[in-house]
Amino acid sequence: MALVDVWFVLIAVLWTGYLCLEGFDFGVGMLLPVVARDEADRRVALGTIGPVWDGNEVWLLVAGGATFAAFPEWYASLFSGFYLAFLLLLVALILRGIALEYRSKEPRWAPVLDRVLTGSSLAAALLLGVALANIVHGVPLDADHEFTGTLLTLIHPYALLGGVTTVLVFALHGAAFLALKTDGPVRERAATVAVTAGLGAIPAGAAFLVWTLVDGAPVWIVAPVLVAALGLAGGTLAAVRGRSGRSFTATTVAIVAVAVTLFGSLYPDVLPSTTDPAFSLTVVNAASTPYTLTIMTWVAAVVTPVVLAYQAWTFWVFRRRLTREDVVDAAH
């Protein structure tokens, strides 16, 4: 396997990690008004992601940095063409961070910040799905690999379906996470919401993945599509039976399978051109020099295990379920 292929896989892995980890963060934020009826419930729900959400966001920064270093042409075309869309996504992420950090420091503003958190989480999940769908579907590129469309070019049925699917899958993922990490009223409501979200995520995800197959994906993509379908169905069924651990595991598997489907459908392109296939960016014409990729590979081989070990340790330390008694005792 050439280094360009290795780095395409590594970037896909980084995006997969981000979708799995930040996915339940977005889900918790979106579902906050549904699962929490008072301040104690809200503290319980937000306490599940409080120690980890900023660490989960690092995966996005690393994915963007790796794309810039390994495939600068891809990065340039992507961020120039998706400029307004990514700006909206960045604003949503900033607002979400402000809401999470300041609601406990400014109690008077907590109700407003809670609404900001819910809205920004929903917007970020939607925009992320729209962006990924456009990357897989392709955008108008000219012979110089420059984006020739507008913001409206990125808004079409397949992209919108991708955004809706992402929202519903993250809602299911977040509900399963809350059911796993809490006890008491929040857990009961989260289990109920997980079933409802699953009943929406299954048909939306099936339609999106089938459309991806019809759009020209290779035959082997059928396998991860089936895994994703089983994951969504299994996660919903486990939620019905009150098996929160199995539900969260199944939704995680589903998200991984969806990521494999999207990046597997994309390869060997990194950004297809709808103007002319000859103008598409590929892992070859968008890549950095072999020397750059070699140095990056050595750095990644040393740093990646350390980062993974630290994140695993963080989740282990904060593994216990949260209850209303925990947050009341902490407040006093």
C-alpha positions as semicolon CSV with decimal commas, in nm:
position;residue;x (nm);y (nm);z (nm)
1;M;0,000;0,000;0,000
2;A;0,142;0,340;-0,101
3;L;0,177;0,620;0,153
4;V;-0,102;0,818;-0,013
5;D;-0,335;0,524;0,048
6;V;-0,215;0,491;0,406
7;W;-0,294;0,855;0,475
8;F;-0,632;0,835;0,311
9;V;-0,715;0,549;0,547
10;L;-0,574;0,738;0,847
11;I;-0,782;1,046;0,766
12;A;-1,088;0,823;0,729
13;V;-1,009;0,673;1,072
14;L;-0,979;1,020;1,225
15;W;-1,316;1,123;1,081
16;T;-1,468;0,797;1,202
17;G;-1,338;0,860;1,554
18;Y;-1,477;1,211;1,545
19;L;-1,820;1,096;1,429
20;C;-1,838;0,827;1,699
21;L;-1,716;1,044;1,987
22;E;-1,859;1,383;1,897
23;G;-2,174;1,210;1,775
24;F;-2,295;1,134;2,127
25;D;-2,192;1,485;2,239
26;F;-2,416;1,634;1,971
27;G;-2,688;1,387;2,063
28;V;-2,682;1,484;2,431
29;G;-2,698;1,852;2,339
30;M;-2,990;1,802;2,101
31;L;-3,186;1,592;2,349
32;L;-3,129;1,809;2,658
33;P;-3,481;1,963;2,658
34;V;-3,636;1,617;2,620
35;V;-3,444;1,419;2,882
36;A;-3,405;1,690;3,147
37;R;-3,702;1,844;3,328
38;D;-3,516;2,052;3,590
39;E;-3,170;2,185;3,669
40;A;-3,060;1,867;3,846
41;D;-3,152;1,658;3,542
42;R;-2,967;1,900;3,314
43;R;-2,655;1,874;3,528
44;V;-2,676;1,496;3,517
45;A;-2,709;1,491;3,136
46;L;-2,435;1,746;3,074
47;G;-2,212;1,583;3,335
48;T;-2,182;1,277;3,112
49;I;-2,005;1,477;2,840
50;G;-1,848;1,751;3,051
51;P;-1,512;1,575;3,106
52;V;-1,474;1,451;2,747
53;W;-1,644;1,679;2,493
54;D;-1,344;1,909;2,436
55;G;-1,114;1,608;2,398
56;N;-1,354;1,457;2,145
57;E;-1,341;1,780;1,943
58;V;-0,964;1,739;1,902
59;W;-1,035;1,460;1,653
60;L;-1,181;1,721;1,417
61;L;-0,876;1,944;1,450
62;V;-0,640;1,653;1,388
63;A;-0,844;1,537;1,088
64;G;-0,830;1,886;0,939
65;G;-0,459;1,919;1,010
66;A;-0,383;1,578;0,863
67;T;-0,581;1,666;0,550
68;F;-0,388;1,992;0,513
69;A;-0,050;1,819;0,551
70;A;-0,116;1,498;0,355
71;F;-0,350;1,626;0,082
72;P;-0,303;2,006;0,054
73;E;-0,488;2,025;-0,280
74;W;-0,788;1,850;-0,125
75;Y;-0,777;2,085;0,173
76;A;-0,755;2,395;-0,049
77;S;-1,043;2,297;-0,279
78;L;-1,257;2,174;0,009
79;F;-1,220;2,471;0,240
80;S;-1,248;2,730;-0,036
81;G;-1,554;2,568;-0,192
82;F;-1,724;2,489;0,140
83;Y;-1,618;2,818;0,299
84;L;-1,962;2,947;0,402
85;A;-2,084;2,603;0,507
86;F;-1,775;2,542;0,722
87;L;-1,804;2,893;0,866
88;L;-2,158;2,813;0,981
89;L;-2,032;2,483;1,126
90;L;-1,752;2,666;1,308
91;V;-1,998;2,918;1,453
92;A;-2,219;2,633;1,574
93;L;-1,922;2,460;1,740
94;I;-1,812;2,785;1,906
95;L;-2,160;2,857;2,040
96;R;-2,185;2,500;2,172
97;G;-1,853;2,539;2,353
98;I;-1,960;2,870;2,505
99;A;-2,288;2,719;2,624
100;L;-2,117;2,419;2,783
101;E;-1,846;2,622;2,955
102;Y;-2,046;2,918;3,084
103;R;-2,387;2,779;3,188
104;S;-2,250;2,678;3,530
105;K;-2,053;3,003;3,571
106;E;-2,347;3,229;3,487
107;P;-2,659;3,061;3,635
108;R;-2,882;3,353;3,530
109;W;-2,802;3,280;3,167
110;A;-2,836;2,902;3,198
111;P;-3,182;2,879;3,032
112;V;-3,063;3,082;2,733
113;L;-2,737;2,890;2,708
114;D;-2,927;2,560;2,721
115;R;-3,128;2,666;2,416
116;V;-2,807;2,776;2,245
117;L;-2,655;2,436;2,321
118;T;-2,951;2,249;2,176
119;G;-2,971;2,464;1,863
120;S;-2,596;2,464;1,796
121;S;-2,571;2,086;1,846
122;L;-2,856;2,031;1,600
123;A;-2,707;2,276;1,347
124;A;-2,359;2,124;1,373
125;A;-2,489;1,770;1,320
126;L;-2,697;1,880;1,021
127;L;-2,415;2,078;0,857
128;L;-2,166;1,796;0,915
129;G;-2,393;1,547;0,739
130;V;-2,453;1,785;0,448
131;A;-2,077;1,841;0,408
132;L;-1,988;1,471;0,413
133;A;-2,264;1,391;0,164
134;N;-2,133;1,657;-0,074
135;I;-1,778;1,527;-0,047
136;V;-1,895;1,177;-0,146
137;H;-2,140;1,293;-0,414
138;G;-1,899;1,542;-0,569
139;V;-1,902;1,914;-0,642
140;P;-1,836;2,124;-0,954
141;L;-1,459;2,156;-0,999
142;D;-1,278;2,305;-1,298
143;A;-0,952;2,189;-1,454
144;D;-0,756;2,375;-1,183
145;H;-0,951;2,188;-0,912
146;E;-1,126;2,507;-0,807
147;F;-1,486;2,502;-0,684
148;T;-1,714;2,677;-0,935
149;G;-2,045;2,658;-0,747
150;T;-2,210;2,853;-0,467
151;L;-2,352;2,773;-0,126
152;L;-2,679;2,674;-0,293
153;T;-2,487;2,418;-0,501
154;L;-2,426;2,224;-0,180
155;I;-2,798;2,211;-0,097
156;H;-2,959;1,926;-0,290
157;P;-3,174;1,625;-0,194
158;Y;-2,886;1,381;-0,134
159;A;-2,699;1,630;0,086
160;L;-3,011;1,721;0,282
161;L;-3,089;1,353;0,335
162;G;-2,733;1,309;0,462
163;G;-2,785;1,593;0,708
164;V;-3,117;1,458;0,836
165;T;-2,966;1,109;0,870
166;T;-2,674;1,245;1,071
167;V;-2,908;1,429;1,307
168;L;-3,124;1,121;1,368
169;V;-2,831;0,881;1,407
170;F;-2,656;1,118;1,650
171;A;-2,981;1,154;1,845
172;L;-3,000;0,775;1,877
173;H;-2,630;0,757;1,966
174;G;-2,663;1,032;2,227
175;A;-2,974;0,877;2,382
176;A;-2,798;0,540;2,408
177;F;-2,499;0,713;2,570
178;L;-2,719;0,890;2,824
179;A;-2,897;0,565;2,909
180;L;-2,558;0,402;2,962
181;K;-2,401;0,682;3,167
182;T;-2,688;0,794;3,391
183;D;-2,938;0,652;3,635
184;G;-3,279;0,766;3,745
185;P;-3,521;0,987;3,548
186;V;-3,268;1,093;3,285
187;R;-3,189;0,733;3,203
188;E;-3,556;0,641;3,175
189;R;-3,633;0,930;2,940
190;A;-3,319;0,867;2,734
191;A;-3,417;0,503;2,682
192;T;-3,757;0,613;2,555
193;V;-3,606;0,876;2,325
194;A;-3,358;0,621;2,189
195;V;-3,644;0,408;2,060
196;T;-3,813;0,707;1,894
197;A;-3,487;0,830;1,740
198;G;-3,409;0,478;1,618
199;L;-3,742;0,450;1,443
200;G;-3,651;0,765;1,251
201;A;-3,283;0,684;1,197
202;I;-3,345;0,338;1,045
203;P;-3,549;0,447;0,739
204;A;-3,347;0,769;0,690
205;G;-3,017;0,581;0,714
206;A;-3,140;0,306;0,482
207;A;-3,249;0,559;0,220
208;F;-2,920;0,751;0,243
209;L;-2,700;0,441;0,221
210;V;-2,900;0,288;-0,066
211;W;-2,874;0,620;-0,252
212;T;-2,496;0,611;-0,192
213;L;-2,483;0,263;-0,345
214;V;-2,688;0,366;-0,647
215;D;-2,469;0,675;-0,689
216;G;-2,181;0,455;-0,807
217;A;-2,028;0,290;-0,501
218;P;-1,822;-0,030;-0,552
219;V;-1,993;-0,364;-0,495
220;W;-1,808;-0,442;-0,172
221;I;-1,973;-0,140;-0,007
222;V;-2,284;-0,357;0,033
223;A;-2,114;-0,524;0,332
224;P;-2,069;-0,211;0,550
225;V;-2,416;-0,092;0,443
226;L;-2,565;-0,412;0,586
227;V;-2,356;-0,374;0,903
228;A;-2,481;-0,016;0,944
229;A;-2,841;-0,127;0,899
230;L;-2,799;-0,406;1,155
231;G;-2,628;-0,163;1,394
232;L;-2,913;0,087;1,382
233;A;-3,175;-0,185;1,416
234;G;-2,981;-0,358;1,693
235;G;-2,928;-0,033;1,881
236;T;-3,299;0,043;1,870
237;L;-3,400;-0,309;1,973
238;A;-3,151;-0,308;2,260
239;A;-3,296;0,025;2,377
240;V;-3,644;-0,130;2,377
241;R;-3,513;-0,411;2,597
242;G;-3,329;-0,172;2,831
243;R;-2,982;-0,297;2,732
244;S;-2,808;0,041;2,724
245;G;-2,456;-0,100;2,685
246;R;-2,551;-0,310;2,386
247;S;-2,749;-0,023;2,240
248;F;-2,452;0,215;2,257
249;T;-2,217;-0,048;2,116
250;A;-2,455;-0,114;1,827
251;T;-2,493;0,256;1,740
252;T;-2,114;0,295;1,751
253;V;-2,076;0,003;1,509
254;A;-2,340;0,160;1,285
255;I;-2,154;0,494;1,271
256;V;-1,826;0,317;1,193
257;A;-1,997;0,122;0,914
258;V;-2,149;0,442;0,771
259;A;-1,804;0,605;0,769
260;V;-1,657;0,300;0,592
261;T;-1,939;0,323;0,337
262;L;-1,878;0,692;0,268
263;F;-1,499;0,682;0,247
264;G;-1,503;0,348;0,063
265;S;-1,740;0,497;-0,193
266;L;-1,513;0,801;-0,229
267;Y;-1,180;0,620;-0,286
268;P;-0,962;0,667;-0,495
269;D;-1,110;1,015;-0,529
270;V;-1,094;1,258;-0,241
271;L;-1,326;1,512;-0,402
272;P;-1,508;1,404;-0,720
273;S;-1,587;1,664;-0,987
274;T;-1,943;1,674;-1,120
275;T;-1,824;1,895;-1,406
276;D;-1,591;1,637;-1,558
277;P;-1,452;1,320;-1,390
278;A;-1,110;1,415;-1,528
279;F;-1,111;1,721;-1,299
280;S;-1,161;1,512;-0,984
281;L;-0,911;1,524;-0,701
282;T;-0,764;1,183;-0,622
283;V;-0,530;1,043;-0,359
284;V;-0,250;1,081;-0,615
285;N;-0,295;1,431;-0,759
286;A;-0,397;1,587;-0,426
287;A;-0,116;1,439;-0,214
288;S;0,195;1,595;-0,064
289;T;0,543;1,481;-0,161
290;P;0,658;1,132;-0,057
291;Y;0,914;1,288;0,179
292;T;0,644;1,484;0,362
293;L;0,422;1,178;0,391
294;T;0,714;0,971;0,523
295;I;0,789;1,219;0,802
296;M;0,419;1,243;0,888
297;T;0,396;0,866;0,909
298;W;0,678;0,844;1,162
299;V;0,527;1,122;1,373
300;A;0,184;0,958;1,364
301;A;0,332;0,620;1,462
302;V;0,480;0,775;1,779
303;V;0,205;1,019;1,880
304;T;-0,114;0,827;1,795
305;P;-0,079;0,546;2,055
306;V;-0,015;0,806;2,326
307;V;-0,325;1,007;2,234
308;L;-0,542;0,695;2,216
309;A;-0,413;0,572;2,552
310;Y;-0,484;0,909;2,715
311;Q;-0,838;0,925;2,578
312;A;-0,907;0,567;2,684
313;W;-0,781;0,652;3,033
314;T;-1,012;0,956;3,046
315;F;-1,318;0,746;2,965
316;W;-1,212;0,486;3,221
317;V;-1,176;0,745;3,497
318;F;-1,524;0,886;3,426
319;R;-1,691;0,549;3,362
320;R;-1,944;0,546;3,646
321;R;-2,310;0,640;3,605
322;L;-2,426;0,983;3,719
323;T;-2,734;1,037;3,935
324;R;-2,922;1,335;4,072
325;E;-2,759;1,274;4,411
326;D;-2,413;1,318;4,254
327;V;-2,486;1,662;4,114
328;V;-2,670;1,778;4,428
329;D;-2,376;1,672;4,646
330;A;-2,133;1,845;4,409
331;A;-2,338;2,166;4,424
332;H;-2,304;2,170;4,802
